[in-house]
CSV table of C-alpha atoms in Angstrom, one decimal:
chain,number,residue,atom,x,y,z
A,1,MET,CA,14.3,-41.5,-33.3
A,2,THR,CA,16.0,-40.0,-30.2
A,3,LEU,CA,19.2,-38.2,-30.7
A,4,ASP,CA,20.1,-38.3,-27.0
A,5,ARG,CA,23.3,-40.1,-25.9
A,6,ASP,CA,24.7,-41.0,-22.6
A,7,THR,CA,28.2,-42.1,-23.5
A,8,LEU,CA,31.4,-40.7,-24.9
A,9,PHE,CA,33.6,-42.3,-27.6
A,10,ILE,CA,36.9,-42.8,-25.9
A,11,GLY,CA,39.6,-45.0,-27.4
A,12,THR,CA,37.2,-46.2,-30.1
A,13,THR,CA,34.9,-47.6,-27.5
A,14,TRP,CA,31.7,-46.2,-25.9
A,15,THR,CA,32.5,-45.0,-22.4
A,16,ARG,CA,30.7,-43.5,-19.5
A,17,PRO,CA,31.7,-39.9,-19.0
A,18,ALA,CA,33.6,-38.8,-15.9
A,19,THR,CA,30.9,-36.3,-14.8
A,20,ASP,CA,27.2,-35.8,-15.1
A,21,ALA,CA,27.5,-32.6,-17.1
A,22,VAL,CA,25.2,-32.4,-20.2
A,23,LEU,CA,25.3,-30.5,-23.4
A,24,GLU,CA,21.8,-29.5,-24.6
A,25,VAL,CA,21.7,-29.3,-28.4
A,26,VAL,CA,19.1,-26.6,-29.4
A,27,SER,CA,17.5,-26.2,-32.7
A,28,PRO,CA,18.3,-22.8,-34.2
A,29,HIS,CA,14.8,-23.0,-36.0
A,30,SER,CA,12.5,-24.0,-33.1
A,31,GLU,CA,14.7,-22.9,-30.2
A,32,GLU,CA,13.8,-26.2,-28.6
A,33,VAL,CA,16.2,-28.8,-27.2
A,34,VAL,CA,16.6,-31.6,-29.7
A,35,ALA,CA,19.1,-33.7,-27.9
A,36,ARG,CA,21.2,-34.1,-24.7
A,37,VAL,CA,24.6,-35.6,-24.8
A,38,PRO,CA,27.5,-35.8,-22.2
A,39,GLU,CA,29.7,-32.7,-21.9
A,40,GLY,CA,33.3,-33.8,-21.9
A,41,SER,CA,35.5,-32.8,-19.0
A,42,ALA,CA,39.3,-32.5,-18.5
A,43,ALA,CA,39.2,-36.0,-17.0
A,44,ASP,CA,37.6,-37.3,-20.2
A,45,ILE,CA,40.2,-35.6,-22.3
A,46,ASP,CA,42.9,-37.1,-20.2
A,47,ALA,CA,41.4,-40.6,-20.8
A,48,ALA,CA,41.2,-40.0,-24.5
A,49,VAL,CA,44.7,-38.8,-24.8
A,50,ALA,CA,46.0,-41.7,-22.7
A,51,ALA,CA,44.2,-44.1,-25.1
A,52,ALA,CA,45.6,-42.4,-28.1
A,53,ARG,CA,49.1,-42.3,-26.7
A,54,ARG,CA,49.0,-46.1,-25.9
A,55,ALA,CA,47.6,-46.8,-29.4
A,56,PHE,CA,50.4,-44.8,-31.0
A,57,ASP,CA,53.3,-45.8,-28.8
A,58,GLU,CA,52.4,-49.5,-28.5
A,59,GLY,CA,49.6,-50.4,-30.8
A,60,PRO,CA,49.5,-51.8,-34.4
A,61,TRP,CA,48.0,-48.8,-36.2
A,62,PRO,CA,51.2,-46.7,-36.8
A,63,ARG,CA,53.1,-49.9,-37.5
A,64,MET,CA,50.8,-51.1,-40.3
A,65,ARG,CA,51.8,-50.9,-43.9
A,66,PRO,CA,50.1,-47.9,-45.5
A,67,GLU,CA,48.2,-50.3,-47.7
A,68,GLU,CA,46.6,-51.8,-44.6
A,69,ARG,CA,45.4,-48.5,-43.3
A,70,ILE,CA,44.2,-47.5,-46.7
A,71,GLU,CA,42.0,-50.7,-46.7
A,72,VAL,CA,40.4,-49.6,-43.4
A,73,VAL,CA,39.7,-46.1,-44.6
A,74,GLN,CA,38.3,-47.5,-47.9
A,75,THR,CA,35.8,-49.5,-45.8
A,76,LEU,CA,34.9,-46.3,-43.9
A,77,SER,CA,34.3,-44.6,-47.2
A,78,GLY,CA,31.8,-47.1,-48.3
A,79,LEU,CA,30.0,-47.0,-45.0
A,80,TYR,CA,29.9,-43.2,-45.0
A,81,ALA,CA,28.5,-43.1,-48.6
A,82,ALA,CA,25.5,-45.2,-47.4
A,83,ARG,CA,24.7,-42.7,-44.6
A,84,LEU,CA,24.8,-39.4,-46.5
A,85,ASP,CA,21.1,-38.7,-46.0
A,86,ASP,CA,21.3,-39.4,-42.3
A,87,MET,CA,24.4,-37.2,-41.9
A,88,ALA,CA,22.7,-34.3,-43.8
A,89,SER,CA,19.6,-34.5,-41.7
A,90,VAL,CA,21.6,-34.5,-38.4
A,91,ILE,CA,23.7,-31.5,-39.3
A,92,SER,CA,20.7,-29.5,-40.4
A,93,THR,CA,18.9,-30.4,-37.2
A,94,GLU,CA,21.8,-29.4,-34.9
A,95,MET,CA,23.1,-26.2,-36.6
A,96,GLY,CA,20.4,-25.0,-39.0
A,97,SER,CA,22.1,-25.4,-42.3
A,98,PRO,CA,19.4,-25.5,-45.1
A,99,ILE,CA,18.8,-29.2,-46.0
A,100,SER,CA,19.5,-28.3,-49.6
A,101,PHE,CA,23.0,-27.2,-48.6
A,102,SER,CA,23.5,-30.1,-46.3
A,103,SER,CA,22.5,-32.5,-49.0
A,104,LEU,CA,24.8,-30.8,-51.5
A,105,ALA,CA,27.8,-30.1,-49.4
A,106,GLN,CA,27.6,-30.8,-45.6
A,107,ALA,CA,27.4,-34.6,-46.1
A,108,PRO,CA,28.7,-35.4,-49.6
A,109,ALA,CA,31.8,-33.2,-49.4
A,110,PRO,CA,33.3,-35.1,-46.4
A,111,TRP,CA,32.8,-38.4,-48.3
A,112,MET,CA,34.5,-36.8,-51.4
A,113,GLN,CA,37.4,-35.9,-49.1
A,114,ILE,CA,37.8,-39.5,-48.0
A,115,GLU,CA,38.0,-40.7,-51.6
A,116,ALA,CA,40.4,-37.9,-52.6
A,117,PHE,CA,42.8,-38.7,-49.7
A,118,LEU,CA,42.6,-42.4,-50.5
A,119,ALA,CA,43.8,-41.7,-54.1
A,120,ILE,CA,46.6,-39.5,-52.8
A,121,ALA,CA,47.7,-42.0,-50.1
A,122,ARG,CA,48.0,-44.7,-52.8
A,123,GLU,CA,50.6,-42.6,-54.7
A,124,PHE,CA,52.2,-40.9,-51.7
A,125,PRO,CA,56.0,-41.3,-51.3
A,126,TRP,CA,55.9,-42.9,-47.9
A,127,GLU,CA,59.6,-43.9,-48.2
A,128,ALA,CA,61.8,-42.8,-51.1
A,129,ARG,CA,65.5,-43.4,-51.8
A,130,ARG,CA,67.4,-40.6,-53.4
A,131,PRO,CA,71.1,-40.0,-54.3
A,132,GLY,CA,72.9,-38.0,-51.6
A,133,SER,CA,75.4,-35.2,-52.3
A,134,LEU,CA,78.3,-37.2,-50.5
A,135,GLY,CA,78.3,-40.2,-52.7
A,136,SER,CA,75.8,-42.4,-50.8
A,137,ASP,CA,72.1,-42.8,-51.0
A,138,VAL,CA,69.6,-41.3,-48.5
A,139,VAL,CA,66.2,-42.8,-47.6
A,140,VAL,CA,63.6,-40.2,-46.8
A,141,ARG,CA,60.6,-41.4,-44.8
A,142,HIS,CA,57.3,-39.8,-44.0
A,143,GLU,CA,56.4,-41.0,-40.5
A,144,PRO,CA,53.2,-40.3,-38.5
A,145,VAL,CA,53.5,-37.1,-36.4
A,146,GLY,CA,51.9,-38.8,-33.4
A,147,VAL,CA,48.7,-38.0,-31.4
A,148,VAL,CA,46.6,-35.4,-33.1
A,149,ALA,CA,44.1,-33.1,-31.4
A,150,ALA,CA,41.5,-32.3,-34.0
A,151,ILE,CA,39.2,-29.3,-33.2
A,152,PRO,CA,36.5,-28.5,-35.8
A,153,PRO,CA,34.0,-25.6,-35.7
A,154,TRP,CA,30.2,-25.8,-35.7
A,155,ASN,CA,29.5,-24.3,-39.2
A,156,VAL,CA,30.6,-27.3,-41.4
A,157,PRO,CA,31.3,-29.9,-38.7
A,158,GLN,CA,31.8,-33.1,-40.7
A,159,PHE,CA,33.7,-31.3,-43.5
A,160,THR,CA,36.2,-30.0,-41.0
A,161,VAL,CA,36.4,-33.1,-38.9
A,162,LEU,CA,37.2,-35.4,-41.8
A,163,SER,CA,39.8,-32.9,-43.2
A,164,LYS,CA,41.8,-33.8,-40.1
A,165,VAL,CA,40.7,-37.3,-39.1
A,166,VAL,CA,41.2,-38.9,-42.6
A,167,PRO,CA,44.8,-37.8,-43.3
A,168,ALA,CA,45.7,-38.5,-39.7
A,169,LEU,CA,44.4,-42.1,-40.0
A,170,LEU,CA,46.1,-42.7,-43.4
A,171,THR,CA,49.5,-41.5,-42.0
A,172,GLY,CA,49.3,-43.7,-38.9
A,173,CYS,CA,48.4,-41.1,-36.3
A,174,THR,CA,45.9,-41.5,-33.5
A,175,VAL,CA,43.3,-38.8,-33.0
A,176,VAL,CA,41.3,-37.0,-30.2
A,177,VAL,CA,38.4,-35.0,-31.7
A,178,LYS,CA,36.9,-32.2,-29.7
A,179,PRO,CA,33.6,-31.2,-31.5
A,180,ALA,CA,32.0,-27.8,-30.9
A,181,PRO,CA,29.3,-27.9,-28.1
A,182,GLU,CA,26.7,-26.7,-30.6
A,183,THR,CA,27.3,-29.7,-33.0
A,184,PRO,CA,28.2,-32.9,-31.2
A,185,LEU,CA,25.5,-35.1,-32.9
A,186,ASP,CA,27.1,-35.7,-36.3
A,187,CYS,CA,30.3,-37.0,-34.7
A,188,TYR,CA,28.2,-39.7,-32.9
A,189,LEU,CA,27.2,-41.0,-36.3
A,190,LEU,CA,30.9,-40.8,-37.5
A,191,ALA,CA,31.9,-42.8,-34.4
A,192,GLU,CA,29.5,-45.6,-35.3
A,193,LEU,CA,31.0,-45.8,-38.8
A,194,LEU,CA,34.6,-45.8,-37.4
A,195,VAL,CA,33.8,-48.8,-35.3
A,196,GLU,CA,32.0,-50.6,-38.1
A,197,ALA,CA,35.0,-49.9,-40.4
A,198,GLY,CA,37.4,-51.7,-38.0
A,199,VAL,CA,39.4,-48.8,-36.7
A,200,PRO,CA,41.5,-50.4,-33.9
A,201,GLU,CA,41.0,-49.7,-30.2
A,202,GLY,CA,42.4,-46.4,-29.0
A,203,VAL,CA,43.0,-44.9,-32.4
A,204,VAL,CA,40.1,-42.3,-32.3
A,205,SER,CA,38.3,-40.6,-29.5
A,206,ILE,CA,35.5,-38.0,-29.7
A,207,VAL,CA,34.9,-35.7,-26.7
A,208,ALA,CA,32.6,-32.7,-27.2
A,209,GLY,CA,33.0,-29.7,-24.9
A,210,GLY,CA,33.5,-26.0,-24.7
A,211,ARG,CA,36.5,-23.7,-24.8
A,212,GLU,CA,38.1,-24.8,-21.5
A,213,VAL,CA,38.0,-28.5,-22.5
A,214,GLY,CA,39.5,-27.5,-25.9
A,215,GLU,CA,42.3,-25.6,-24.3
A,216,HIS,CA,43.0,-28.6,-21.9
A,217,LEU,CA,43.4,-30.8,-25.0
A,218,VAL,CA,45.7,-28.3,-26.8
A,219,ARG,CA,47.9,-28.0,-23.8
A,220,HIS,CA,48.0,-31.7,-23.1
A,221,PRO,CA,51.6,-33.0,-23.0
A,222,GLY,CA,50.5,-36.2,-24.7
A,223,VAL,CA,49.4,-34.4,-27.9
A,224,ASP,CA,52.0,-34.0,-30.7
A,225,LYS,CA,50.0,-31.9,-33.1
A,226,VAL,CA,46.9,-29.7,-33.1
A,227,ALA,CA,44.7,-29.3,-36.2
A,228,PHE,CA,42.2,-26.5,-35.7
A,229,THR,CA,39.5,-24.8,-37.8
A,230,GLY,CA,37.8,-21.8,-36.4
A,231,SER,CA,38.1,-18.1,-35.6
A,232,THR,CA,41.3,-16.2,-36.1
A,233,ALA,CA,41.2,-15.1,-32.4
A,234,ALA,CA,41.0,-18.7,-31.2
A,235,GLY,CA,43.7,-19.7,-33.8
A,236,ARG,CA,46.1,-17.1,-32.4
A,237,ARG,CA,45.6,-18.5,-28.9
A,238,ILE,CA,46.2,-22.1,-30.0
A,239,GLY,CA,49.2,-21.0,-32.1
A,240,ALA,CA,50.7,-19.3,-29.1
A,241,ILE,CA,50.3,-22.4,-26.9
A,242,CYS,CA,51.7,-24.7,-29.5
A,243,GLY,CA,54.6,-22.3,-30.0
A,244,GLU,CA,55.4,-22.4,-26.3
A,245,GLN,CA,55.5,-26.2,-26.4
A,246,LEU,CA,57.1,-26.5,-29.8
A,247,LYS,CA,54.0,-28.5,-30.8
A,248,ARG,CA,53.1,-28.9,-34.4
A,249,CYS,CA,49.9,-27.1,-35.5
A,250,SER,CA,47.8,-26.3,-38.6
A,251,LEU,CA,45.3,-23.5,-38.4
A,252,GLU,CA,42.5,-22.9,-40.9
A,253,LEU,CA,41.0,-19.6,-39.8
A,254,GLY,CA,38.7,-16.8,-40.9
A,255,GLY,CA,38.3,-14.9,-44.2
A,256,LYS,CA,36.9,-11.7,-45.7
A,257,SER,CA,37.1,-12.7,-49.3
A,258,ALA,CA,36.5,-10.4,-52.3
A,259,ALA,CA,34.8,-11.2,-55.6
A,260,ILE,CA,36.2,-8.8,-58.2
A,261,VAL,CA,33.6,-8.1,-61.0
A,262,LEU,CA,35.3,-6.9,-64.2
A,263,ASP,CA,33.3,-4.7,-66.6
A,264,ASP,CA,32.9,-7.5,-69.2
A,265,ALA,CA,31.4,-9.9,-66.7
A,266,ASP,CA,27.9,-11.3,-67.3
A,267,LEU,CA,25.7,-9.8,-64.6
A,268,PRO,CA,23.1,-12.7,-64.2
A,269,THR,CA,26.1,-15.1,-63.9
A,270,VAL,CA,27.6,-12.9,-61.1
A,271,VAL,CA,24.3,-12.7,-59.2
A,272,GLU,CA,23.8,-16.4,-59.3
A,273,GLY,CA,27.4,-16.9,-58.3
A,274,MET,CA,27.0,-14.6,-55.3
A,275,LYS,CA,23.7,-16.2,-54.2
A,276,PHE,CA,25.8,-19.3,-53.5
A,277,LEU,CA,29.3,-18.0,-52.8
A,278,GLY,CA,28.3,-14.9,-50.9
A,279,VAL,CA,25.8,-16.4,-48.5
A,280,MET,CA,26.4,-20.2,-48.6
A,281,ASN,CA,25.4,-22.0,-45.5
A,282,SER,CA,23.4,-18.9,-44.5
A,283,GLY,CA,26.7,-16.9,-44.7
A,284,GLN,CA,28.3,-19.0,-42.0
A,285,ALA,CA,31.3,-20.0,-44.2
A,286,CYS,CA,34.9,-18.9,-43.9
A,287,VAL,CA,35.3,-18.8,-47.7
A,288,ALA,CA,32.2,-16.7,-48.4
A,289,GLN,CA,32.7,-13.9,-50.9
A,290,THR,CA,31.3,-11.1,-48.7
A,291,ARG,CA,33.0,-8.2,-50.5
A,292,VAL,CA,31.9,-7.6,-54.0
A,293,LEU,CA,34.2,-5.2,-55.9
A,294,VAL,CA,32.7,-3.5,-59.0
A,295,SER,CA,33.8,-0.5,-61.1
A,296,ARG,CA,32.4,2.9,-60.3
A,297,GLU,CA,30.6,2.8,-63.7
A,298,ARG,CA,28.8,-0.4,-62.9
A,299,HIS,CA,28.4,0.0,-59.1
A,300,ASP,CA,24.7,0.9,-59.0
A,301,GLU,CA,23.7,-1.6,-61.7
A,302,VAL,CA,25.5,-4.5,-60.0
A,303,ALA,CA,24.5,-3.5,-56.5
A,304,ALA,CA,20.8,-3.3,-57.5
A,305,ALA,CA,21.0,-6.7,-59.1
A,306,LEU,CA,22.6,-8.2,-56.1
A,307,ALA,CA,20.1,-6.6,-53.8
A,308,ASP,CA,17.3,-8.1,-55.9
A,309,GLY,CA,18.9,-11.6,-56.0
A,310,ILE,CA,20.2,-11.9,-52.4
A,311,GLY,CA,17.3,-10.0,-50.9
A,312,GLY,CA,14.8,-12.3,-52.6
A,313,MET,CA,16.2,-15.5,-51.3
A,314,ARG,CA,13.9,-17.7,-49.4
A,315,VAL,CA,14.6,-17.7,-45.6
A,316,GLY,CA,13.0,-20.4,-43.4
A,317,ASP,CA,12.9,-23.8,-41.8
A,318,PRO,CA,16.2,-25.5,-42.6
A,319,MET,CA,14.4,-28.8,-43.1
A,320,ASP,CA,12.3,-27.4,-45.9
A,321,PRO,CA,14.0,-28.2,-49.2
A,322,ALA,CA,12.8,-24.8,-50.6
A,323,SER,CA,14.7,-22.8,-47.9
A,324,GLU,CA,17.8,-21.1,-49.3
A,325,ILE,CA,18.9,-19.5,-46.1
A,326,GLY,CA,18.4,-20.9,-42.6
A,327,PRO,CA,18.9,-19.5,-39.1
A,328,MET,CA,22.2,-18.6,-37.4
A,329,VAL,CA,23.6,-21.3,-35.3
A,330,ALA,CA,22.9,-19.6,-32.0
A,331,LYS,CA,21.2,-16.5,-30.5
A,332,ARG,CA,24.6,-14.9,-29.9
A,333,GLN,CA,25.4,-15.3,-33.6
A,334,GLN,CA,22.1,-13.8,-34.6
A,335,GLU,CA,22.8,-10.8,-32.3
A,336,ARG,CA,26.3,-10.5,-33.7
A,337,VAL,CA,25.1,-10.3,-37.3
A,338,ALA,CA,22.4,-7.9,-36.4
A,339,SER,CA,24.9,-5.7,-34.7
A,340,TYR,CA,27.0,-5.5,-37.9
A,341,ILE,CA,24.0,-4.6,-39.9
A,342,SER,CA,23.5,-1.6,-37.5
A,343,ILE,CA,27.2,-0.8,-37.7
A,344,GLY,CA,27.0,-0.7,-41.6
A,345,GLU,CA,24.1,1.8,-41.4
A,346,GLN,CA,26.0,3.9,-38.9
A,347,GLU,CA,29.1,3.9,-41.0
A,348,GLY,CA,27.2,5.4,-43.9
A,349,ALA,CA,26.8,2.4,-46.2
A,350,THR,CA,23.6,2.3,-48.3
A,351,LEU,CA,21.2,-0.4,-47.2
A,352,LEU,CA,19.9,-1.9,-50.4
A,353,ALA,CA,18.3,-5.1,-49.1
A,354,GLY,CA,17.5,-6.7,-45.8
A,355,GLY,CA,18.4,-4.8,-42.7
A,356,PRO,CA,17.6,-5.2,-39.0
A,357,GLY,CA,14.7,-7.4,-37.7
A,358,MET,CA,13.4,-10.8,-38.4
A,359,PRO,CA,12.6,-11.9,-42.0
A,360,ASP,CA,8.9,-11.7,-42.9
A,361,GLY,CA,6.8,-14.6,-41.8
A,362,LEU,CA,9.1,-15.7,-39.0
A,363,SER,CA,8.5,-15.1,-35.4
A,364,SER,CA,10.9,-17.5,-33.8
A,365,GLY,CA,14.3,-19.0,-34.6
A,366,TRP,CA,17.7,-17.3,-34.8
A,367,TYR,CA,17.1,-15.7,-38.2
A,368,VAL,CA,18.5,-12.6,-39.9
A,369,ARG,CA,17.5,-11.0,-43.2
A,370,PRO,CA,19.9,-11.5,-46.1
A,371,THR,CA,21.4,-8.0,-46.4
A,372,VAL,CA,23.2,-6.1,-49.1
A,373,PHE,CA,25.0,-2.8,-48.6
A,374,GLY,CA,26.1,-0.5,-51.4
A,375,ASN,CA,28.6,2.4,-51.5
A,376,VAL,CA,30.8,0.6,-48.9
A,377,ASP,CA,34.2,2.0,-48.2
A,378,ASN,CA,36.8,-0.8,-47.7
A,379,ARG,CA,37.9,0.9,-44.5
A,380,MET,CA,34.5,0.3,-42.9
A,381,ARG,CA,34.2,-2.4,-40.3
A,382,ILE,CA,31.6,-4.3,-42.4
A,383,ALA,CA,34.3,-4.6,-45.1
A,384,GLN,CA,37.2,-5.5,-42.8
A,385,GLU,CA,35.7,-7.7,-40.1
A,386,GLU,CA,34.4,-11.2,-40.5
A,387,ILE,CA,30.6,-11.1,-39.9
A,388,PHE,CA,29.8,-14.8,-40.5
A,389,GLY,CA,26.3,-14.1,-41.7
A,390,PRO,CA,24.4,-13.3,-44.9
A,391,VAL,CA,25.7,-9.8,-45.3
A,392,LEU,CA,27.4,-8.5,-48.5
A,393,SER,CA,29.2,-5.3,-49.1
A,394,VAL,CA,29.5,-3.8,-52.6
A,395,ILE,CA,32.6,-1.7,-53.0
A,396,ALA,CA,33.5,0.5,-56.0
A,397,TYR,CA,37.0,0.5,-57.6
A,398,ASP,CA,38.6,2.9,-60.1
A,399,ASP,CA,40.4,0.3,-62.3
A,400,VAL,CA,41.7,-3.3,-62.1
A,401,ALA,CA,44.8,-2.3,-60.3
A,402,ASP,CA,42.6,-0.5,-57.7
A,403,ALA,CA,40.4,-3.6,-57.4
A,404,VAL,CA,43.4,-5.8,-56.7
A,405,ARG,CA,44.6,-3.3,-54.1
A,406,ILE,CA,41.3,-3.3,-52.3
A,407,ALA,CA,41.1,-7.1,-52.4
A,408,ASN,CA,44.5,-7.3,-50.8
A,409,ASP,CA,43.7,-4.5,-48.2
A,410,SER,CA,42.5,-7.1,-45.6
A,411,ASP,CA,44.0,-8.9,-42.6
A,412,TYR,CA,42.7,-12.1,-44.3
A,413,GLY,CA,43.7,-14.0,-47.4
A,414,LEU,CA,41.7,-17.2,-47.6
A,415,ALA,CA,39.7,-17.2,-50.9
A,416,GLY,CA,38.4,-15.0,-53.7
A,417,THR,CA,37.0,-14.9,-57.2
A,418,VAL,CA,37.2,-12.8,-60.3
A,419,TRP,CA,34.3,-12.6,-62.8
A,420,THR,CA,35.1,-11.8,-66.5
A,421,ALA,CA,34.5,-12.9,-70.1
A,422,ASP,CA,38.3,-13.2,-70.5
A,423,THR,CA,39.7,-16.1,-68.7
A,424,GLU,CA,43.3,-15.1,-69.2
A,425,ALA,CA,42.6,-11.6,-67.8
A,426,GLY,CA,41.0,-13.4,-64.8
A,427,LEU,CA,44.0,-15.6,-64.3
A,428,ASP,CA,46.2,-12.4,-64.3
A,429,VAL,CA,44.1,-11.0,-61.5
A,430,ALA,CA,44.2,-14.3,-59.6
A,431,ARG,CA,48.0,-14.2,-59.7
A,432,GLN,CA,48.0,-10.8,-57.9
A,433,VAL,CA,45.5,-11.4,-55.1
A,434,ARG,CA,47.2,-12.7,-52.0
A,435,THR,CA,44.9,-15.6,-51.0
A,436,GLY,CA,45.4,-19.3,-50.6
A,437,THR,CA,42.6,-20.2,-53.0
A,438,TYR,CA,41.0,-18.4,-55.9
A,439,GLY,CA,38.5,-18.9,-58.7
A,440,VAL,CA,37.9,-17.5,-62.1
A,441,ASN,CA,34.1,-17.3,-62.7
A,442,THR,CA,33.7,-20.1,-60.1
A,443,TYR,CA,34.9,-21.2,-56.7
A,444,THR,CA,35.1,-24.7,-55.4
A,445,MET,CA,37.4,-26.8,-53.3
A,446,ASP,CA,39.3,-29.5,-55.3
A,447,PHE,CA,40.4,-32.0,-52.7
A,448,ALA,CA,43.4,-32.9,-54.8
A,449,ALA,CA,44.8,-29.3,-54.3
A,450,PRO,CA,46.0,-27.6,-51.1
A,451,PHE,CA,43.5,-25.4,-49.2
A,452,GLY,CA,44.4,-22.8,-46.7
A,453,GLY,CA,45.1,-19.1,-46.2
A,454,PHE,CA,47.6,-16.3,-46.3
A,455,LYS,CA,48.0,-13.8,-43.5
A,456,ALA,CA,45.5,-14.1,-40.6
A,457,SER,CA,43.6,-16.8,-42.5
A,458,GLY,CA,45.8,-19.5,-41.1
A,459,VAL,CA,48.9,-21.6,-41.1
A,460,GLY,CA,49.5,-24.8,-43.1
A,461,ARG,CA,47.3,-26.5,-45.7
A,462,GLU,CA,44.6,-29.1,-45.9
A,463,PHE,CA,43.8,-31.4,-48.8
A,464,GLY,CA,46.1,-32.6,-51.6
A,465,PRO,CA,49.4,-34.3,-50.9
A,466,GLU,CA,50.4,-31.2,-49.0
A,467,GLY,CA,47.5,-31.8,-46.6
A,468,LEU,CA,48.5,-35.4,-46.0
A,469,SER,CA,52.1,-34.2,-45.3
A,470,GLN,CA,50.8,-32.0,-42.5
A,471,TYR,CA,50.4,-35.3,-40.4
A,472,THR,CA,53.9,-36.6,-41.0
A,473,GLU,CA,57.4,-36.0,-39.8
A,474,LEU,CA,60.3,-36.3,-42.2
A,475,LYS,CA,63.1,-38.7,-41.3
A,476,SER,CA,66.4,-38.9,-43.3
A,477,VAL,CA,68.3,-42.2,-43.1
A,478,TYR,CA,71.9,-42.0,-44.4
A,479,LEU,CA,73.2,-45.2,-46.0
A,480,PRO,CA,76.8,-46.3,-46.2
A,481,GLY,CA,78.7,-45.4,-49.4
A,482,PRO,CA,80.2,-47.8,-51.8
A,483,GLY,CA,82.9,-50.1,-50.2
A,484,ALA,CA,81.8,-49.1,-46.7
């Protein structure tokens, strides 16, 4: 089966691109080209926004009853569920996520989002009448925000696409998606499903391209809202542009999350937890718990156990179900992670597992060794900067108050966990750590609850009723009082 494409998805129809520019999708495992697709241009973005603008300003989608849009998205959900294996395979092929993780999360989690948003939309207060303070009633309406620019990253492409597209569709918005140039293939499969589900003409466009194309979309005067997931640096740029134009935006950005291990925590449970939460998706996850905080008394014991567990994880071909860690998405990312491993050694942290160089048995592909550092000071760069690879830092604390202080000593505030035999003590810690999401002896995303970050981890929330609200504008309609 060829993955090559020669058209773009503009206005919910397959369209010839404006230029002959091509994106080559390269396997992070084999370093060979696995597909060629059109590279979107500014002209293609203009056409996509024009289609979205017409569909919003003149078309039926924003004017449908919520129940009618829900029915279309419900059809999409059924179609999506039938293609989970295909979606998992495509994502692992294009960006190197282990197929075990793609089958567990990369494909099923987006479908779970659809179902969760459908349940929320059925109960959402699209229009509510409330008593006013001046003796007459007020009708408060949630109306669609307009044309949405949805810009996902390459690490969890479908997860971050659907976190934007689904609430936008349910609220009556139209959408232009700009996938990352590394991962355009999964969105072609999504486009086929959108057509099959009966999404009307003009409502969704998908134009893959690089940074310049993305900025053209963000700046476009026909766009009413930007929904972005990616780096904090790019988020600052997008936020500044949206601020200049008074354009709505939601930004889900980076993280440097801390897992606090209390002295009563069960060590095997912690190690198993960190084998997933610390290096999920080969460490290419914004919510990864990359700082592990342990008491000075247990530092060496916990650090050695983590080095054993993380260092012993199987690294290899992402299409092999036995692989636990795959390659980095691109050579530049491999080099970035390797540079941070060198920085950690130079800063004086103790290298306990992994280190520079290719994993044993691999001579090609953009791989790095899963790495654990002990005796890390929280002021070190490896503890403060987002590495986005399988690198953990073990940091000692004096007492629980010190652990909370260290966890909060970060520019970021996205996620975190606490590990303890006492759930109430864990909940007390959770209340003190300034992050948008947190877990006690676990970490997951419940799509009925808001997800997002404090500080440099972002602006706004995804998921839950709060995430749906991000795609609406509030309108108050004042009704005449009695006898008027």
